[in-house]
PDB file of C-alpha atoms in Angstrom:
ATOM      1  CA  MET A   3     142.773-293.491 145.981  1.00 41.00           C
ATOM      2  CA  ALA A   4     143.901-290.456 144.532  1.00 40.00           C
ATOM      3  CA  ASN A   5     142.100-288.416 147.028  1.00 45.00           C
ATOM      4  CA  ALA A   6     144.134-290.267 149.463  1.00 44.00           C
ATOM      5  CA  SER A   7     147.580-289.478 147.393  1.00 45.00           C
ATOM      6  CA  ARG A   8     146.446-285.463 147.387  1.00 44.00           C
ATOM      7  CA  SER A   9     145.683-285.315 150.981  1.00 47.00           C
ATOM      8  CA  ASN A  10     149.206-287.059 151.886  1.00 48.00           C
ATOM      9  CA  LEU A  11     150.756-284.809 149.592  1.00 45.00           C
ATOM     10  CA  GLY A  12     149.170-282.034 151.271  1.00 48.00           C
ATOM     11  CA  SER A  13     150.068-282.695 154.567  1.00 48.00           C
ATOM     12  CA  SER A  14     153.962-283.570 153.165  1.00 47.00           C
ATOM     13  CA  SER A  15     154.019-280.173 151.952  1.00 46.00           C
ATOM     14  CA  GLY A  16     152.676-279.092 155.203  1.00 49.00           C
ATOM     15  CA  GLU A  17     155.425-280.837 157.128  1.00 51.00           C
ATOM     16  CA  VAL A  18     157.909-279.827 154.465  1.00 46.00           C
ATOM     17  CA  MET A  19     157.147-275.744 155.312  1.00 48.00           C
ATOM     18  CA  GLU A  20     157.111-276.602 159.091  1.00 52.00           C
ATOM     19  CA  GLY A  21     160.567-278.261 158.831  1.00 51.00           C
ATOM     20  CA  GLU A  22     162.003-275.683 156.942  1.00 48.00           C
ATOM     21  CA  GLU A  23     160.516-272.819 159.793  1.00 47.00           C
ATOM     22  CA  SER A  24     161.970-274.859 162.419  1.00 50.00           C
ATOM     23  CA  SER A  25     165.256-274.983 160.826  1.00 49.00           C
ATOM     24  CA  LEU A  26     165.011-271.410 159.925  1.00 45.00           C
ATOM     25  CA  ALA A  27     164.414-270.640 163.619  1.00 43.00           C
ATOM     26  CA  GLU A  28     167.120-273.165 164.889  1.00 47.00           C
ATOM     27  CA  GLY A  29     169.530-271.416 162.058  1.00 45.00           C
ATOM     28  CA  SER A  30     168.490-267.753 163.127  1.00 43.00           C
ATOM     29  CA  SER A  31     170.022-268.130 166.597  1.00 39.00           C
ATOM     30  CA  THR A  32     173.201-270.033 165.218  1.00 40.00           C
ATOM     31  CA  ALA A  33     174.113-268.790 161.530  1.00 50.00           C
ATOM     32  CA  TYR A  34     172.026-266.898 158.831  1.00 55.00           C
ATOM     33  CA  ILE A  35     170.935-269.306 156.075  1.00 68.00           C
ATOM     34  CA  GLN A  36     170.852-267.865 152.387  1.00 79.00           C
ATOM     35  CA  LYS A  37     167.194-267.898 150.949  1.00 80.00           C
ATOM     36  CA  VAL A  38     168.288-269.561 147.639  1.00 81.00           C
ATOM     37  CA  LYS A  39     169.660-272.473 149.571  1.00 84.00           C
ATOM     38  CA  ILE A  40     166.272-272.574 151.560  1.00 85.00           C
ATOM     39  CA  LEU A  41     164.545-272.366 148.428  1.00 83.00           C
ATOM     40  CA  ASP A  42     166.624-275.540 146.897  1.00 84.00           C
ATOM     41  CA  THR A  43     166.051-277.624 150.383  1.00 87.00           C
ATOM     42  CA  VAL A  44     162.474-276.962 150.241  1.00 86.00           C
ATOM     43  CA  VAL A  45     162.460-278.212 146.820  1.00 85.00           C
ATOM     44  CA  ASP A  46     164.350-281.316 147.278  1.00 86.00           C
ATOM     45  CA  THR A  47     162.565-282.112 150.474  1.00 88.00           C
ATOM     46  CA  PHE A  48     159.186-281.562 148.611  1.00 86.00           C
ATOM     47  CA  LEU A  49     160.209-284.077 145.774  1.00 84.00           C
ATOM     48  CA  GLN A  50     161.419-286.511 148.579  1.00 85.00           C
ATOM     49  CA  LYS A  51     157.968-286.235 150.202  1.00 86.00           C
ATOM     50  CA  LEU A  52     156.172-286.470 146.748  1.00 82.00           C
ATOM     51  CA  VAL A  53     157.899-289.369 146.096  1.00 82.00           C
ATOM     52  CA  SER A  54     156.983-291.154 149.345  1.00 82.00           C
ATOM     53  CA  ALA A  55     153.442-289.810 148.654  1.00 83.00           C
ATOM     54  CA  GLY A  56     153.162-291.835 145.966  1.00 81.00           C
ATOM     55  CA  SER A  57     154.996-294.790 146.479  1.00 84.00           C
ATOM     56  CA  TYR A  58     155.274-297.695 144.149  1.00 86.00           C
ATOM     57  CA  GLU A  59     152.696-299.624 146.288  1.00 87.00           C
ATOM     58  CA  ARG A  60     150.075-297.270 145.909  1.00 86.00           C
ATOM     59  CA  PHE A  61     150.805-297.144 142.031  1.00 85.00           C
ATOM     60  CA  ALA A  62     150.480-300.547 141.690  1.00 86.00           C
ATOM     61  CA  LYS A  63     147.162-300.180 143.722  1.00 86.00           C
ATOM     62  CA  CYS A  64     145.660-297.852 141.208  1.00 85.00           C
ATOM     63  CA  TYR A  65     146.046-300.256 138.413  1.00 86.00           C
ATOM     64  CA  LYS A  66     145.855-303.577 139.764  1.00 86.00           C
ATOM     65  CA  ARG A  67     144.923-305.128 136.496  1.00 87.00           C
ATOM     66  CA  PHE A  68     147.928-303.857 134.544  1.00 87.00           C
ATOM     67  CA  TYR A  69     149.999-304.913 137.587  1.00 86.00           C
ATOM     68  CA  LYS A  70     148.634-308.111 137.569  1.00 87.00           C
ATOM     69  CA  LEU A  71     149.689-308.706 133.634  1.00 87.00           C
ATOM     70  CA  GLN A  72     152.748-306.980 133.589  1.00 87.00           C
ATOM     71  CA  PRO A  73     154.533-306.198 137.078  1.00 87.00           C
ATOM     72  CA  GLU A  74     157.741-305.547 135.811  1.00 89.00           C
ATOM     73  CA  MET A  75     156.448-303.019 133.149  1.00 90.00           C
ATOM     74  CA  THR A  76     154.340-301.652 135.900  1.00 88.00           C
ATOM     75  CA  ARG A  77     157.491-301.080 137.763  1.00 89.00           C
ATOM     76  CA  LEU A  78     159.320-299.276 134.611  1.00 91.00           C
ATOM     77  CA  ILE A  79     156.524-297.082 134.107  1.00 90.00           C
ATOM     78  CA  TYR A  80     156.359-296.013 137.452  1.00 89.00           C
ATOM     79  CA  ASP A  81     160.123-295.107 137.811  1.00 89.00           C
ATOM     80  CA  GLN A  82     159.864-293.292 134.416  1.00 90.00           C
ATOM     81  CA  PHE A  83     157.018-291.356 135.532  1.00 88.00           C
ATOM     82  CA  ILE A  84     158.838-290.184 138.849  1.00 88.00           C
ATOM     83  CA  THR A  85     162.126-289.388 136.877  1.00 89.00           C
ATOM     84  CA  GLN A  86     160.003-287.272 134.454  1.00 90.00           C
ATOM     85  CA  LEU A  87     158.063-285.612 137.246  1.00 87.00           C
ATOM     86  CA  GLN A  88     161.037-284.488 139.363  1.00 86.00           C
ATOM     87  CA  THR A  89     162.718-283.201 136.127  1.00 89.00           C
ATOM     88  CA  SER A  90     159.825-281.493 135.146  1.00 89.00           C
ATOM     89  CA  ILE A  91     159.066-279.975 138.501  1.00 86.00           C
ATOM     90  CA  ARG A  92     163.027-278.946 138.730  1.00 86.00           C
ATOM     91  CA  GLU A  93     162.753-277.453 135.174  1.00 89.00           C
ATOM     92  CA  GLU A  94     159.678-275.798 136.001  1.00 88.00           C
ATOM     93  CA  ILE A  95     161.133-274.027 138.886  1.00 85.00           C
ATOM     94  CA  SER A  96     164.367-272.997 137.263  1.00 86.00           C
ATOM     95  CA  THR A  97     162.282-271.471 134.539  1.00 88.00           C
ATOM     96  CA  ILE A  98     160.660-269.590 137.171  1.00 84.00           C
ATOM     97  CA  LYS A  99     163.683-268.826 138.899  1.00 82.00           C
ATOM     98  CA  GLU A 100     165.206-267.132 135.653  1.00 84.00           C
ATOM     99  CA  GLU A 101     162.101-265.384 134.576  1.00 84.00           C
ATOM    100  CA  GLY A 102     161.490-263.710 138.168  1.00 81.00           C
ATOM    101  CA  ASN A 103     165.381-263.058 138.789  1.00 83.00           C
ATOM    102  CA  LEU A 104     164.744-264.837 142.019  1.00 81.00           C
ATOM    103  CA  GLU A 105     168.620-265.855 142.790  1.00 83.00           C
ATOM    104  CA  ALA A 106     169.040-262.153 142.560  1.00 85.00           C
ATOM    105  CA  VAL A 107     166.341-260.947 144.442  1.00 84.00           C
ATOM    106  CA  LEU A 108     166.870-263.520 147.289  1.00 83.00           C
ATOM    107  CA  ASN A 109     170.523-262.549 147.167  1.00 84.00           C
ATOM    108  CA  SER A 110     169.487-258.847 147.754  1.00 85.00           C
ATOM    109  CA  LEU A 111     167.232-259.847 150.715  1.00 83.00           C
ATOM    110  CA  ASP A 112     170.029-261.487 152.387  1.00 82.00           C
ATOM    111  CA  LYS A 113     172.211-258.457 151.599  1.00 84.00           C
ATOM    112  CA  ILE A 114     169.045-256.216 153.744  1.00 80.00           C
ATOM    113  CA  VAL A 115     169.219-258.997 156.547  1.00 77.00           C
ATOM    114  CA  GLU A 116     172.895-259.008 156.840  1.00 79.00           C
ATOM    115  CA  GLU A 117     172.974-255.355 157.135  1.00 76.00           C
ATOM    116  CA  THR A 118     170.189-254.606 159.253  1.00 74.00           C
ATOM    117  CA  GLU A 119     171.487-257.478 162.062  1.00 74.00           C
ATOM    118  CA  ASP A 120     173.451-255.174 164.059  1.00 74.00           C
ATOM    119  CA  ARG A 121     170.617-252.507 163.876  1.00 72.00           C
ATOM    120  CA  LYS A 122     169.147-251.690 167.432  1.00 74.00           C
ATOM    121  CA  GLU A 123     166.335-249.507 166.405  1.00 73.00           C
ATOM    122  CA  PRO A 124     163.109-250.851 165.241  1.00 74.00           C
ATOM    123  CA  ALA A 125     162.226-251.589 161.785  1.00 70.00           C
ATOM    124  CA  TRP A 126     159.519-249.540 160.036  1.00 71.00           C
ATOM    125  CA  ARG A 127     155.894-251.117 160.424  1.00 76.00           C
ATOM    126  CA  PRO A 128     152.801-249.559 158.455  1.00 80.00           C
ATOM    127  CA  SER A 129     150.861-247.238 160.934  1.00 82.00           C
ATOM    128  CA  GLY A 130     147.656-248.527 158.918  1.00 84.00           C
ATOM    129  CA  ILE A 131     146.889-245.215 157.231  1.00 87.00           C
ATOM    130  CA  PRO A 132     148.142-245.460 153.752  1.00 88.00           C
ATOM    131  CA  GLU A 133     148.296-241.708 152.972  1.00 88.00           C
ATOM    132  CA  ASP A 134     150.859-241.240 156.260  1.00 86.00           C
ATOM    133  CA  ASP A 135     152.589-244.267 154.923  1.00 85.00           C
ATOM    134  CA  VAL A 136     153.524-243.081 151.485  1.00 87.00           C
ATOM    135  CA  ARG A 137     154.126-239.741 152.893  1.00 87.00           C
ATOM    136  CA  SER A 138     156.593-240.542 154.956  1.00 86.00           C
ATOM    137  CA  THR A 139     158.055-242.748 152.348  1.00 83.00           C
ATOM    138  CA  LEU A 140     158.328-240.209 149.556  1.00 88.00           C
ATOM    139  CA  MET A 141     158.719-237.310 151.526  1.00 89.00           C
ATOM    140  CA  PRO A 142     162.778-237.765 152.291  1.00 89.00           C
ATOM    141  CA  TYR A 143     163.054-238.465 148.862  1.00 89.00           C
ATOM    142  CA  PHE A 144     161.247-235.277 147.634  1.00 91.00           C
ATOM    143  CA  LEU A 145     163.394-233.360 149.812  1.00 91.00           C
ATOM    144  CA  GLN A 146     166.439-234.859 148.749  1.00 91.00           C
ATOM    145  CA  GLN A 147     165.765-234.423 144.792  1.00 92.00           C
ATOM    146  CA  GLN A 148     164.734-230.565 146.159  1.00 92.00           C
ATOM    147  CA  SER A 149     167.930-230.565 147.878  1.00 92.00           C
ATOM    148  CA  SER A 150     169.984-231.505 144.787  1.00 93.00           C
ATOM    149  CA  LEU A 151     167.889-229.425 142.309  1.00 94.00           C
ATOM    150  CA  GLU A 152     168.658-226.538 144.885  1.00 94.00           C
ATOM    151  CA  ARG A 153     172.007-227.095 144.509  1.00 93.00           C
ATOM    152  CA  LEU A 154     172.138-227.484 140.770  1.00 94.00           C
ATOM    153  CA  VAL A 155     170.324-224.372 140.555  1.00 94.00           C
ATOM    154  CA  GLN A 156     172.939-222.515 142.577  1.00 94.00           C
ATOM    155  CA  GLU A 157     175.914-224.134 140.646  1.00 94.00           C
ATOM    156  CA  GLN A 158     174.588-222.625 137.522  1.00 94.00           C
ATOM    157  CA  GLU A 159     173.656-219.366 138.885  1.00 94.00           C
ATOM    158  CA  LYS A 160     177.405-218.944 139.740  1.00 93.00           C
ATOM    159  CA  GLU A 161     178.747-220.200 136.205  1.00 93.00           C
ATOM    160  CA  ASN A 162     175.916-217.683 134.512  1.00 94.00           C
ATOM    161  CA  VAL A 163     177.727-214.950 137.061  1.00 93.00           C
ATOM    162  CA  LYS A 164     181.055-215.825 135.649  1.00 92.00           C
ATOM    163  CA  LEU A 165     180.169-215.940 132.122  1.00 93.00           C
ATOM    164  CA  ALA A 166     178.266-212.617 132.619  1.00 93.00           C
ATOM    165  CA  GLU A 167     181.625-211.787 134.045  1.00 92.00           C
ATOM    166  CA  MET A 168     183.624-212.500 131.350  1.00 93.00           C
ATOM    167  CA  VAL A 169     181.391-210.982 128.609  1.00 93.00           C
ATOM    168  CA  LEU A 170     181.311-207.996 130.589  1.00 92.00           C
ATOM    169  CA  GLU A 171     185.334-208.053 130.569  1.00 92.00           C
ATOM    170  CA  GLY A 172     185.210-209.118 126.797  1.00 92.00           C
ATOM    171  CA  ARG A 173     182.988-205.595 126.146  1.00 92.00           C
ATOM    172  CA  LYS A 174     185.374-203.370 128.101  1.00 92.00           C
ATOM    173  CA  GLN A 175     188.296-204.830 125.911  1.00 92.00           C
ATOM    174  CA  VAL A 176     186.519-204.040 122.869  1.00 93.00           C
ATOM    175  CA  LEU A 177     185.319-200.432 123.804  1.00 92.00           C
ATOM    176  CA  GLU A 178     189.352-200.115 125.128  1.00 92.00           C
ATOM    177  CA  LEU A 179     190.118-201.469 121.267  1.00 92.00           C
ATOM    178  CA  GLN A 180     187.549-198.853 119.627  1.00 92.00           C
ATOM    179  CA  GLN A 181     188.860-196.148 121.829  1.00 92.00           C
ATOM    180  CA  GLN A 182     192.614-196.967 120.618  1.00 92.00           C
ATOM    181  CA  ILE A 183     191.717-197.555 116.872  1.00 93.00           C
ATOM    182  CA  GLN A 184     189.832-194.205 117.327  1.00 91.00           C
ATOM    183  CA  ALA A 185     192.983-191.952 118.611  1.00 89.00           C
ATOM    184  CA  ARG A 186     195.301-193.706 115.792  1.00 90.00           C
ATOM    185  CA  LYS A 187     192.774-192.487 113.340  1.00 89.00           C
ATOM    186  CA  GLN A 188     192.473-188.942 114.694  1.00 89.00           C
ATOM    187  CA  ALA A 189     196.436-188.595 115.163  1.00 87.00           C
ATOM    188  CA  TRP A 190     196.748-190.135 111.410  1.00 89.00           C
ATOM    189  CA  GLN A 191     194.120-187.761 109.948  1.00 86.00           C
ATOM    190  CA  THR A 192     195.957-184.801 111.868  1.00 86.00           C
ATOM    191  CA  LEU A 193     199.176-185.646 110.786  1.00 84.00           C
ATOM    192  CA  LYS A 194     198.013-186.054 106.921  1.00 82.00           C
ATOM    193  CA  HIS A 195     196.372-182.369 107.444  1.00 80.00           C
ATOM    194  CA  ILE A 196     199.553-180.699 108.594  1.00 82.00           C
ATOM    195  CA  THR A 197     201.707-182.784 105.537  1.00 80.00           C
ATOM    196  CA  ASP A 198     198.955-181.194 103.114  1.00 75.00           C
ATOM    197  CA  ILE A 199     199.706-177.892 104.655  1.00 76.00           C
ATOM    198  CA  HIS A 200     203.126-177.525 104.864  1.00 65.00           C
ATOM    199  CA  GLY A 201     203.915-179.925 101.825  1.00 57.00           C
ATOM    200  CA  LYS A 202     203.021-177.852  98.840  1.00 52.00           C
ATOM    201  CA  PRO A 203     204.968-174.579  99.617  1.00 49.00           C
ATOM    202  CA  LEU A 204     207.955-176.562 100.586  1.00 46.00           C
ATOM    203  CA  GLN A 205     208.192-178.110  97.349  1.00 48.00           C
ATOM    204  CA  SER A 206     207.640-174.917  95.462  1.00 48.00           C
ATOM    205  CA  ARG A 207     210.448-173.364  97.132  1.00 46.00           C
ATOM    206  CA  VAL A 208     212.550-176.262  96.330  1.00 46.00           C
ATOM    207  CA  LEU A 209     211.822-176.023  92.861  1.00 47.00           C
ATOM    208  CA  THR A 210     212.036-172.374  92.153  1.00 50.00           C
ATOM    209  CA  GLY A 211     215.267-172.369  93.923  1.00 48.00           C
ATOM    210  CA  GLY A 212     216.534-174.999  91.360  1.00 47.00           C
ATOM    211  CA  SER A 213     215.292-172.799  88.555  1.00 47.00           C
ATOM    212  CA  HIS A 214     217.340-169.828  89.670  1.00 45.00           C
ATOM    213  CA  PHE A 215     220.162-172.230  90.012  1.00 42.00           C
ATOM    214  CA  LEU A 216     219.718-173.150  86.307  1.00 41.00           C
ATOM    215  CA  THR A 217     219.408-169.712  85.143  1.00 44.00           C
ATOM    216  CA  PHE A 218     222.791-168.665  86.889  1.00 40.00           C
ATOM    217  CA  GLY A 219     224.431-171.690  85.535  1.00 41.00           C
ATOM    218  CA  LEU A 220     223.822-170.600  81.993  1.00 41.00           C
TER     219      LEU A 220
END
Protein backbone atom coordinates (compact mmCIF):
# COMPACT_ATOMS: atom_id res chain seq x y z
CA MET A 1 0.00 0.00 0.00
CA ALA A 2 2.82 2.36 0.85
CA ASN A 3 4.51 1.52 -2.45
CA ALA A 4 1.31 2.27 -4.29
CA SER A 5 1.08 5.61 -2.53
CA ARG A 6 4.67 6.44 -3.52
CA SER A 7 4.02 5.49 -7.13
CA ASN A 8 0.87 7.59 -7.19
CA LEU A 9 2.74 10.46 -5.60
CA GLY A 10 5.54 10.18 -8.14
CA SER A 11 3.10 10.13 -11.02
CA SER A 12 1.30 13.11 -9.49
CA SER A 13 4.52 15.11 -9.23
CA GLY A 14 5.28 14.20 -12.83
CA GLU A 15 1.85 15.42 -13.84
CA VAL A 16 2.48 18.66 -11.94
CA MET A 17 5.70 19.32 -13.84
CA GLU A 18 4.12 18.40 -17.17
CA GLY A 19 1.19 20.67 -16.41
CA GLU A 20 3.52 23.52 -15.51
CA GLU A 21 5.55 23.01 -18.68
CA SER A 22 2.43 23.10 -20.79
CA SER A 23 1.20 26.22 -19.00
CA LEU A 24 4.60 27.81 -19.55
CA ALA A 25 4.44 26.95 -23.24
CA GLU A 26 1.02 28.51 -23.48
CA GLY A 27 2.03 31.52 -21.39
CA SER A 28 5.18 32.19 -23.38
CA SER A 29 3.11 32.88 -26.46
CA THR A 30 0.81 35.34 -24.66
CA ALA A 31 2.37 36.85 -21.56
CA TYR A 32 5.46 36.07 -19.54
CA ILE A 33 4.81 34.49 -16.14
CA GLN A 34 7.07 35.39 -13.24
CA LYS A 35 9.11 32.50 -11.92
CA VAL A 36 8.14 33.24 -8.33
CA LYS A 37 4.49 32.78 -9.22
CA ILE A 38 5.35 29.59 -11.10
CA LEU A 39 7.11 28.23 -8.03
CA ASP A 40 4.14 29.06 -5.80
CA THR A 41 1.77 27.44 -8.30
CA VAL A 42 3.95 24.32 -8.45
CA VAL A 43 3.92 24.06 -4.64
CA ASP A 44 0.15 24.51 -4.43
CA THR A 45 -0.46 21.97 -7.19
CA PHE A 46 1.95 19.54 -5.59
CA LEU A 47 0.14 19.80 -2.26
CA GLN A 48 -3.19 19.23 -3.95
CA LYS A 49 -1.86 16.16 -5.72
CA LEU A 50 -0.32 15.00 -2.47
CA VAL A 51 -3.63 15.20 -0.67
CA SER A 52 -5.44 13.43 -3.48
CA ALA A 53 -2.75 10.72 -3.61
CA GLY A 54 -2.97 10.18 0.14
CA SER A 55 -6.75 10.21 0.41
CA TYR A 56 -8.65 9.36 3.55
CA GLU A 57 -9.79 6.05 2.08
CA ARG A 58 -6.24 4.92 1.54
CA PHE A 59 -5.27 6.14 4.99
CA ALA A 60 -8.15 4.16 6.51
CA LYS A 61 -7.13 1.04 4.59
CA CYS A 62 -3.63 1.28 6.02
CA TYR A 63 -5.09 1.34 9.54
CA LYS A 64 -8.12 -0.94 9.16
CA ARG A 65 -8.23 -2.18 12.73
CA PHE A 66 -7.96 1.26 14.26
CA TYR A 67 -10.49 2.59 11.73
CA LYS A 68 -13.03 -0.07 12.69
CA LEU A 69 -12.59 0.74 16.37
CA GLN A 70 -12.39 4.55 16.14
CA PRO A 71 -13.55 5.86 12.74
CA GLU A 72 -14.07 9.41 13.97
CA MET A 73 -10.67 9.49 15.66
CA THR A 74 -9.11 8.10 12.48
CA ARG A 75 -10.67 10.92 10.50
CA LEU A 76 -9.43 13.49 13.02
CA ILE A 77 -5.90 12.05 12.93
CA TYR A 78 -5.94 12.11 9.12
CA ASP A 79 -7.07 15.74 8.98
CA GLN A 80 -4.40 16.80 11.46
CA PHE A 81 -1.79 14.78 9.58
CA ILE A 82 -2.64 16.40 6.24
CA THR A 83 -2.76 19.88 7.77
CA GLN A 84 0.58 19.49 9.52
CA LEU A 85 2.12 17.95 6.40
CA GLN A 86 1.05 20.87 4.21
CA THR A 87 2.19 23.38 6.83
CA SER A 88 5.58 21.67 7.19
CA ILE A 89 6.11 21.60 3.43
CA ARG A 90 5.19 25.27 3.07
CA GLU A 91 7.45 26.26 5.98
CA GLU A 92 10.33 24.22 4.55
CA ILE A 93 9.93 25.82 1.14
CA SER A 94 9.74 29.28 2.74
CA THR A 95 12.96 28.54 4.62
CA ILE A 96 14.64 27.44 1.41
CA LYS A 97 13.47 30.65 -0.28
CA GLU A 98 14.88 32.81 2.51
CA GLU A 99 18.19 30.96 2.86
CA GLY A 100 18.80 30.81 -0.88
CA ASN A 101 17.35 34.25 -1.57
CA LEU A 102 15.28 32.58 -4.27
CA GLU A 103 12.84 35.42 -4.80
CA ALA A 104 15.62 37.89 -5.63
CA VAL A 105 17.33 35.33 -7.88
CA LEU A 106 14.11 34.48 -9.71
CA ASN A 107 13.25 38.16 -10.09
CA SER A 108 16.70 38.80 -11.56
CA LEU A 109 16.11 35.95 -14.01
CA ASP A 110 12.77 37.52 -14.95
CA LYS A 111 14.54 40.80 -15.56
CA ILE A 112 17.12 39.11 -17.79
CA VAL A 113 14.37 37.42 -19.79
CA GLU A 114 12.49 40.70 -20.19
CA GLU A 115 15.64 42.48 -21.36
CA THR A 116 16.35 39.81 -23.97
CA GLU A 117 12.83 39.58 -25.38
CA ASP A 118 13.60 42.08 -28.15
CA ARG A 119 17.00 40.61 -28.81
CA LYS A 120 17.39 39.30 -32.35
CA GLU A 121 20.89 37.86 -32.27
CA PRO A 122 21.24 34.28 -30.98
CA ALA A 123 22.04 33.76 -27.32
CA TRP A 124 25.43 32.54 -26.20
CA ARG A 125 25.97 28.80 -26.14
CA PRO A 126 29.03 26.90 -24.91
CA SER A 127 31.34 25.73 -27.65
CA GLY A 128 32.31 22.49 -25.92
CA ILE A 129 35.88 23.66 -25.29
CA PRO A 130 36.09 24.96 -21.69
CA GLU A 131 39.30 26.91 -22.31
CA ASP A 132 37.78 28.86 -25.18
CA ASP A 133 34.55 29.47 -23.29
CA VAL A 134 36.39 30.78 -20.23
CA ARG A 135 38.67 32.90 -22.40
CA SER A 136 35.76 34.37 -24.37
CA THR A 137 33.93 35.17 -21.14
CA LEU A 138 36.81 36.59 -19.13
CA MET A 139 38.74 38.35 -21.88
CA PRO A 140 36.26 41.24 -22.31
CA TYR A 141 36.32 41.77 -18.55
CA PHE A 142 40.13 41.79 -18.45
CA LEU A 143 40.29 44.17 -21.41
CA GLN A 144 37.83 46.48 -19.71
CA GLN A 145 39.88 46.41 -16.53
CA GLN A 146 43.05 47.06 -18.51
CA SER A 147 41.44 50.05 -20.23
CA SER A 148 40.28 51.41 -16.89
CA LEU A 149 43.75 51.02 -15.38
CA GLU A 150 45.38 52.70 -18.37
CA ARG A 151 42.97 55.60 -18.06
CA LEU A 152 43.75 55.93 -14.36
CA VAL A 153 47.49 55.83 -15.07
CA GLN A 154 47.15 58.57 -17.70
CA GLU A 155 45.15 60.73 -15.31
CA GLN A 156 47.74 60.18 -12.58
CA GLU A 157 50.58 61.04 -14.96
CA LYS A 158 48.82 64.30 -15.91
CA GLU A 159 48.37 65.07 -12.23
CA ASN A 160 52.06 64.34 -11.62
CA VAL A 161 53.03 66.70 -14.45
CA LYS A 162 50.89 69.45 -12.91
CA LEU A 163 52.47 68.86 -9.50
CA ALA A 164 55.97 68.94 -11.03
CA GLU A 165 55.18 72.25 -12.73
CA MET A 166 53.91 73.64 -9.44
CA VAL A 167 57.10 72.50 -7.71
CA LEU A 168 59.27 74.14 -10.38
CA GLU A 169 57.25 77.35 -10.15
CA GLY A 170 57.68 77.31 -6.39
CA ARG A 171 61.43 76.80 -6.71
CA LYS A 172 61.59 79.68 -9.19
CA GLN A 173 59.78 81.97 -6.78
CA VAL A 174 62.08 80.91 -3.94
CA LEU A 175 65.13 81.64 -6.13
CA GLU A 176 63.77 85.07 -7.04
CA LEU A 177 63.17 85.83 -3.36
CA GLN A 178 66.72 84.73 -2.52
CA GLN A 179 68.08 86.98 -5.24
CA GLN A 180 66.02 89.92 -3.98
CA ILE A 181 67.20 89.31 -0.43
CA GLN A 182 70.83 89.09 -1.59
CA ALA A 183 70.50 92.31 -3.62
CA ARG A 184 68.96 94.17 -0.69
CA LYS A 185 71.64 92.81 1.61
CA GLN A 186 74.38 94.02 -0.69
CA ALA A 187 72.72 97.43 -1.03
CA TRP A 188 72.46 97.70 2.74
CA GLN A 189 76.12 96.70 3.20
CA THR A 190 77.21 99.27 0.57
CA LEU A 191 75.18 102.00 2.25
CA LYS A 192 76.61 101.06 5.63
CA HIS A 193 80.15 101.14 4.24
CA ILE A 194 79.61 104.62 2.76
CA THR A 195 78.15 105.83 6.03
CA ASP A 196 81.15 104.51 7.95
CA ILE A 197 83.60 106.26 5.60
CA HIS A 198 81.95 109.68 5.45
CA GLY A 199 80.31 109.80 8.81
CA LYS A 200 83.40 110.29 11.11
CA PRO A 201 85.10 113.28 9.32
CA LEU A 202 81.82 115.07 9.13
CA GLN A 203 81.31 114.56 12.83
CA SER A 204 84.86 115.77 13.64
CA ARG A 205 84.42 118.91 11.54
CA VAL A 206 81.19 119.69 13.30
CA LEU A 207 82.84 119.29 16.69
CA THR A 208 85.91 121.38 15.69
CA GLY A 209 83.81 124.21 14.36
CA GLY A 210 81.83 124.27 17.52
CA SER A 211 84.96 124.56 19.69
CA HIS A 212 86.24 127.57 17.67
CA PHE A 213 82.89 129.16 18.06
CA LEU A 214 83.00 128.68 21.76
CA THR A 215 86.60 130.18 21.97
CA PHE A 216 85.61 133.19 19.94
CA GLY A 217 82.70 133.82 22.18
CA LEU A 218 84.85 133.84 25.23
